[in-house]
mmCIF file with all atom_site columns, C-alpha atoms in Angstrom:
data_model
loop_
_atom_site.group_PDB
_atom_site.id
_atom_site.type_symbol
_atom_site.label_atom_id
_atom_site.label_alt_id
_atom_site.label_comp_id
_atom_site.label_asym_id
_atom_site.label_entity_id
_atom_site.label_seq_id
_atom_site.pdbx_PDB_ins_code
_atom_site.Cartn_x
_atom_site.Cartn_y
_atom_site.Cartn_z
_atom_site.occupancy
_atom_site.B_iso_or_equiv
_atom_site.pdbx_formal_charge
_atom_site.auth_seq_id
_atom_site.auth_comp_id
_atom_site.auth_asym_id
_atom_site.auth_atom_id
_atom_site.pdbx_PDB_model_num
ATOM 1   C CA . MET Q 1 1   ? -1.157  21.591  1.879   1.00 45.00 ? 1   MET Q CA 1
ATOM 2   C CA . THR Q 1 2   ? 2.141   19.782  1.811   1.00 44.00 ? 2   THR Q CA 1
ATOM 3   C CA . ALA Q 1 3   ? 3.241   17.277  -0.756  1.00 46.00 ? 3   ALA Q CA 1
ATOM 4   C CA . SER Q 1 4   ? 6.143   14.916  -0.590  1.00 47.00 ? 4   SER Q CA 1
ATOM 5   C CA . ALA Q 1 5   ? 7.342   12.633  -3.299  1.00 46.00 ? 5   ALA Q CA 1
ATOM 6   C CA . GLY Q 1 6   ? 7.964   9.022   -2.476  1.00 46.00 ? 6   GLY Q CA 1
ATOM 7   C CA . MET Q 1 7   ? 10.652  8.634   -5.141  1.00 43.00 ? 7   MET Q CA 1
ATOM 8   C CA . ARG Q 1 8   ? 12.308  10.871  -7.704  1.00 41.00 ? 8   ARG Q CA 1
ATOM 9   C CA . ARG Q 1 9   ? 11.946  8.682   -10.777 1.00 45.00 ? 9   ARG Q CA 1
ATOM 10  C CA . LYS Q 1 10  ? 9.102   7.944   -13.136 1.00 52.00 ? 10  LYS Q CA 1
ATOM 11  C CA . GLY Q 1 11  ? 6.143   6.438   -11.355 1.00 55.00 ? 11  GLY Q CA 1
ATOM 12  C CA . VAL Q 1 12  ? 6.318   8.660   -8.289  1.00 57.00 ? 12  VAL Q CA 1
ATOM 13  C CA . VAL Q 1 13  ? 3.969   8.058   -5.399  1.00 65.00 ? 13  VAL Q CA 1
ATOM 14  C CA . LEU Q 1 14  ? 2.880   11.541  -4.371  1.00 66.00 ? 14  LEU Q CA 1
ATOM 15  C CA . LEU Q 1 15  ? 1.347   12.222  -0.990  1.00 68.00 ? 15  LEU Q CA 1
ATOM 16  C CA . LEU Q 1 16  ? -0.869  15.244  -0.513  1.00 71.00 ? 16  LEU Q CA 1
ATOM 17  C CA . ARG Q 1 17  ? -1.557  16.335  3.005   1.00 78.00 ? 17  ARG Q CA 1
ATOM 18  C CA . GLU Q 1 18  ? -4.332  18.735  3.890   1.00 85.00 ? 18  GLU Q CA 1
ATOM 19  C CA . SER Q 1 19  ? -3.937  18.329  7.641   1.00 86.00 ? 19  SER Q CA 1
ATOM 20  C CA . GLU Q 1 20  ? -2.143  21.648  8.231   1.00 87.00 ? 20  GLU Q CA 1
ATOM 21  C CA . GLY Q 1 21  ? -4.966  23.622  6.631   1.00 90.00 ? 21  GLY Q CA 1
ATOM 22  C CA . ILE Q 1 22  ? -7.638  21.603  8.385   1.00 91.00 ? 22  ILE Q CA 1
ATOM 23  C CA . ALA Q 1 23  ? -5.902  22.045  11.746  1.00 91.00 ? 23  ALA Q CA 1
ATOM 24  C CA . ALA Q 1 24  ? -5.685  25.810  11.179  1.00 92.00 ? 24  ALA Q CA 1
ATOM 25  C CA . LEU Q 1 25  ? -9.403  25.979  10.333  1.00 93.00 ? 25  LEU Q CA 1
ATOM 26  C CA . LEU Q 1 26  ? -10.317 23.984  13.432  1.00 93.00 ? 26  LEU Q CA 1
ATOM 27  C CA . GLN Q 1 27  ? -8.047  26.116  15.608  1.00 94.00 ? 27  GLN Q CA 1
ATOM 28  C CA . ASP Q 1 28  ? -9.690  29.297  14.253  1.00 95.00 ? 28  ASP Q CA 1
ATOM 29  C CA . SER Q 1 29  ? -13.152 27.824  14.803  1.00 94.00 ? 29  SER Q CA 1
ATOM 30  C CA . LEU Q 1 30  ? -12.296 26.953  18.394  1.00 94.00 ? 30  LEU Q CA 1
ATOM 31  C CA . GLU Q 1 31  ? -11.923 30.660  19.163  1.00 94.00 ? 31  GLU Q CA 1
ATOM 32  C CA . THR Q 1 32  ? -15.621 31.253  18.463  1.00 94.00 ? 32  THR Q CA 1
ATOM 33  C CA . ALA Q 1 33  ? -16.944 27.853  19.563  1.00 95.00 ? 33  ALA Q CA 1
ATOM 34  C CA . THR Q 1 34  ? -19.639 27.581  22.177  1.00 96.00 ? 34  THR Q CA 1
ATOM 35  C CA . ASP Q 1 35  ? -19.040 25.577  25.330  1.00 95.00 ? 35  ASP Q CA 1
ATOM 36  C CA . GLU Q 1 36  ? -21.124 22.768  23.825  1.00 96.00 ? 36  GLU Q CA 1
ATOM 37  C CA . GLU Q 1 37  ? -19.125 22.714  20.574  1.00 95.00 ? 37  GLU Q CA 1
ATOM 38  C CA . ARG Q 1 38  ? -15.687 23.002  22.163  1.00 96.00 ? 38  ARG Q CA 1
ATOM 39  C CA . PRO Q 1 39  ? -15.146 19.362  23.340  1.00 95.00 ? 39  PRO Q CA 1
ATOM 40  C CA . GLY Q 1 40  ? -15.989 17.917  19.926  1.00 95.00 ? 40  GLY Q CA 1
ATOM 41  C CA . MET Q 1 41  ? -13.842 20.446  18.108  1.00 94.00 ? 41  MET Q CA 1
ATOM 42  C CA . GLU Q 1 42  ? -10.926 19.869  20.479  1.00 95.00 ? 42  GLU Q CA 1
ATOM 43  C CA . ARG Q 1 43  ? -11.205 16.132  19.827  1.00 96.00 ? 43  ARG Q CA 1
ATOM 44  C CA . ALA Q 1 44  ? -11.350 16.732  16.074  1.00 94.00 ? 44  ALA Q CA 1
ATOM 45  C CA . LEU Q 1 45  ? -8.252  18.947  16.261  1.00 94.00 ? 45  LEU Q CA 1
ATOM 46  C CA . ALA Q 1 46  ? -6.398  16.258  18.231  1.00 95.00 ? 46  ALA Q CA 1
ATOM 47  C CA . LEU Q 1 47  ? -7.321  13.649  15.600  1.00 93.00 ? 47  LEU Q CA 1
ATOM 48  C CA . VAL Q 1 48  ? -6.137  15.885  12.748  1.00 92.00 ? 48  VAL Q CA 1
ATOM 49  C CA . ARG Q 1 49  ? -2.831  16.488  14.523  1.00 92.00 ? 49  ARG Q CA 1
ATOM 50  C CA . GLU Q 1 50  ? -2.465  12.750  15.132  1.00 92.00 ? 50  GLU Q CA 1
ATOM 51  C CA . ALA Q 1 51  ? -3.069  12.042  11.445  1.00 89.00 ? 51  ALA Q CA 1
ATOM 52  C CA . ALA Q 1 52  ? -0.564  14.738  10.468  1.00 89.00 ? 52  ALA Q CA 1
ATOM 53  C CA . ALA Q 1 53  ? 2.107   13.034  12.578  1.00 90.00 ? 53  ALA Q CA 1
ATOM 54  C CA . VAL Q 1 54  ? 1.963   9.788   10.570  1.00 89.00 ? 54  VAL Q CA 1
ATOM 55  C CA . PRO Q 1 55  ? 5.222   9.477   8.580   1.00 91.00 ? 55  PRO Q CA 1
ATOM 56  C CA . ASP Q 1 56  ? 5.081   9.511   4.785   1.00 89.00 ? 56  ASP Q CA 1
ATOM 57  C CA . ALA Q 1 57  ? 6.502   5.980   4.624   1.00 90.00 ? 57  ALA Q CA 1
ATOM 58  C CA . ALA Q 1 58  ? 3.628   4.704   6.761   1.00 91.00 ? 58  ALA Q CA 1
ATOM 59  C CA . LEU Q 1 59  ? 1.103   6.401   4.465   1.00 90.00 ? 59  LEU Q CA 1
ATOM 60  C CA . ARG Q 1 60  ? 2.708   4.904   1.366   1.00 91.00 ? 60  ARG Q CA 1
ATOM 61  C CA . GLY Q 1 61  ? 2.773   1.514   3.110   1.00 93.00 ? 61  GLY Q CA 1
ATOM 62  C CA . ARG Q 1 62  ? -0.910  1.787   3.974   1.00 92.00 ? 62  ARG Q CA 1
ATOM 63  C CA . TRP Q 1 63  ? -1.696  2.796   0.387   1.00 93.00 ? 63  TRP Q CA 1
ATOM 64  C CA . ALA Q 1 64  ? 0.252   -0.192  -0.950  1.00 94.00 ? 64  ALA Q CA 1
ATOM 65  C CA . ARG Q 1 65  ? -1.524  -2.601  1.435   1.00 94.00 ? 65  ARG Q CA 1
ATOM 66  C CA . GLN Q 1 66  ? -4.895  -1.200  0.348   1.00 94.00 ? 66  GLN Q CA 1
ATOM 67  C CA . ARG Q 1 67  ? -4.026  -1.592  -3.334  1.00 95.00 ? 67  ARG Q CA 1
ATOM 68  C CA . LEU Q 1 68  ? -2.791  -5.148  -2.708  1.00 96.00 ? 68  LEU Q CA 1
ATOM 69  C CA . ALA Q 1 69  ? -5.986  -6.016  -0.844  1.00 95.00 ? 69  ALA Q CA 1
ATOM 70  C CA . ALA Q 1 70  ? -8.065  -4.525  -3.668  1.00 95.00 ? 70  ALA Q CA 1
ATOM 71  C CA . VAL Q 1 71  ? -6.458  -6.885  -6.187  1.00 95.00 ? 71  VAL Q CA 1
ATOM 72  C CA . GLY Q 1 72  ? -6.760  -9.881  -3.871  1.00 96.00 ? 72  GLY Q CA 1
ATOM 73  C CA . HIS Q 1 73  ? -3.098  -10.295 -2.901  1.00 96.00 ? 73  HIS Q CA 1
ATOM 74  C CA . GLU Q 1 74  ? -2.856  -12.096 0.444   1.00 93.00 ? 74  GLU Q CA 1
ATOM 75  C CA . GLY Q 1 75  ? 0.844   -12.952 0.736   1.00 94.00 ? 75  GLY Q CA 1
ATOM 76  C CA . PRO Q 1 76  ? 3.727   -10.925 2.142   1.00 96.00 ? 76  PRO Q CA 1
ATOM 77  C CA . ALA Q 1 77  ? 3.563   -7.264  1.126   1.00 95.00 ? 77  ALA Q CA 1
ATOM 78  C CA . ASP Q 1 78  ? 7.195   -7.201  0.008   1.00 94.00 ? 78  ASP Q CA 1
ATOM 79  C CA . SER Q 1 79  ? 7.160   -10.379 -2.086  1.00 97.00 ? 79  SER Q CA 1
ATOM 80  C CA . VAL Q 1 80  ? 7.831   -10.462 -5.820  1.00 97.00 ? 80  VAL Q CA 1
ATOM 81  C CA . GLN Q 1 81  ? 4.166   -11.371 -6.326  1.00 97.00 ? 81  GLN Q CA 1
ATOM 82  C CA . ALA Q 1 82  ? 3.109   -8.294  -4.341  1.00 97.00 ? 82  ALA Q CA 1
ATOM 83  C CA . ILE Q 1 83  ? 5.340   -6.021  -6.409  1.00 97.00 ? 83  ILE Q CA 1
ATOM 84  C CA . ARG Q 1 84  ? 3.879   -7.477  -9.600  1.00 96.00 ? 84  ARG Q CA 1
ATOM 85  C CA . ALA Q 1 85  ? 0.365   -7.018  -8.231  1.00 97.00 ? 85  ALA Q CA 1
ATOM 86  C CA . LEU Q 1 86  ? 1.091   -3.387  -7.342  1.00 96.00 ? 86  LEU Q CA 1
ATOM 87  C CA . ARG Q 1 87  ? 2.406   -2.665  -10.818 1.00 95.00 ? 87  ARG Q CA 1
ATOM 88  C CA . ARG Q 1 88  ? -0.612  -4.350  -12.419 1.00 94.00 ? 88  ARG Q CA 1
ATOM 89  C CA . ALA Q 1 89  ? -2.943  -2.351  -10.182 1.00 93.00 ? 89  ALA Q CA 1
ATOM 90  C CA . GLU Q 1 90  ? -1.071  0.898   -10.893 1.00 91.00 ? 90  GLU Q CA 1
ATOM 91  C CA . PRO Q 1 91  ? 0.425   0.645   -14.400 1.00 90.00 ? 91  PRO Q CA 1
ATOM 92  C CA . GLY Q 1 92  ? 2.287   3.973   -14.113 1.00 89.00 ? 92  GLY Q CA 1
ATOM 93  C CA . LEU Q 1 93  ? 4.184   2.813   -11.035 1.00 91.00 ? 93  LEU Q CA 1
ATOM 94  C CA . SER Q 1 94  ? 7.881   2.264   -11.680 1.00 91.00 ? 94  SER Q CA 1
ATOM 95  C CA . LEU Q 1 95  ? 9.648   -0.839  -10.439 1.00 93.00 ? 95  LEU Q CA 1
ATOM 96  C CA . LEU Q 1 96  ? 11.612  1.252   -7.923  1.00 93.00 ? 96  LEU Q CA 1
ATOM 97  C CA . ALA Q 1 97  ? 8.453   2.895   -6.594  1.00 92.00 ? 97  ALA Q CA 1
ATOM 98  C CA . ALA Q 1 98  ? 6.648   -0.450  -6.350  1.00 94.00 ? 98  ALA Q CA 1
ATOM 99  C CA . VAL Q 1 99  ? 9.554   -2.058  -4.486  1.00 95.00 ? 99  VAL Q CA 1
ATOM 100 C CA . THR Q 1 100 ? 9.809   0.890   -2.105  1.00 94.00 ? 100 THR Q CA 1
ATOM 101 C CA . CYS Q 1 101 ? 6.072   0.928   -1.405  1.00 94.00 ? 101 CYS Q CA 1
ATOM 102 C CA . ALA Q 1 102 ? 6.038   -2.845  -0.931  1.00 95.00 ? 102 ALA Q CA 1
ATOM 103 C CA . ARG Q 1 103 ? 8.894   -2.622  1.581   1.00 96.00 ? 103 ARG Q CA 1
ATOM 104 C CA . GLU Q 1 104 ? 7.164   0.191   3.440   1.00 95.00 ? 104 GLU Q CA 1
ATOM 105 C CA . ALA Q 1 105 ? 3.958   -1.841  3.494   1.00 95.00 ? 105 ALA Q CA 1
ATOM 106 C CA . ALA Q 1 106 ? 5.816   -4.809  4.980   1.00 94.00 ? 106 ALA Q CA 1
ATOM 107 C CA . GLU Q 1 107 ? 7.573   -2.605  7.552   1.00 92.00 ? 107 GLU Q CA 1
ATOM 108 C CA . THR Q 1 108 ? 4.411   -0.847  8.686   1.00 83.00 ? 108 THR Q CA 1
ATOM 109 C CA . GLU Q 1 109 ? 2.513   -4.147  8.662   1.00 75.00 ? 109 GLU Q CA 1
ATOM 110 C CA . GLY Q 1 110 ? 5.102   -5.633  11.021  1.00 63.00 ? 110 GLY Q CA 1
ATOM 111 C CA . SER Q 1 111 ? 5.028   -2.653  13.370  1.00 59.00 ? 111 SER Q CA 1
ATOM 112 C CA . ALA Q 1 112 ? 1.216   -2.682  13.414  1.00 55.00 ? 112 ALA Q CA 1
ATOM 113 C CA . LYS Q 1 113 ? 1.211   -6.363  14.423  1.00 52.00 ? 113 LYS Q CA 1
ATOM 114 C CA . THR Q 1 114 ? 3.821   -5.720  17.127  1.00 46.00 ? 114 THR Q CA 1
ATOM 115 C CA . SER Q 1 115 ? 1.916   -2.772  18.600  1.00 48.00 ? 115 SER Q CA 1
ATOM 116 C CA . SER Q 1 116 ? -1.387  -4.660  18.627  1.00 47.00 ? 116 SER Q CA 1
ATOM 117 C CA . THR Q 1 117 ? 0.093   -7.648  20.446  1.00 47.00 ? 117 THR Q CA 1
ATOM 118 C CA . GLY Q 1 118 ? 2.276   -5.747  22.889  1.00 48.00 ? 118 GLY Q CA 1
#
């Protein structure tokens, strides 16, 4: 499991990743898999590796967008209103962490729209 901190101040957004351990378990299981099990396990391993490749900033951005959606915020993810909504939703979140997560949410939101239209 790897962990990476989003910020170094109070109100840290901590990401925990289990993908390395899951990938290792799947890889070990592939060695004893039957021919019928192998395609599904290979697909599962590919999905785990794909998930592991997602940058931390994108994960924090996704988390922030989910929190904003949960509290009903519909405006820009990096607006002052969004930062306030994040801090209300997560009272332990520092202003710096909320601003950073809001920016990452806006950046990943923009890249998701670009990739879906292009």
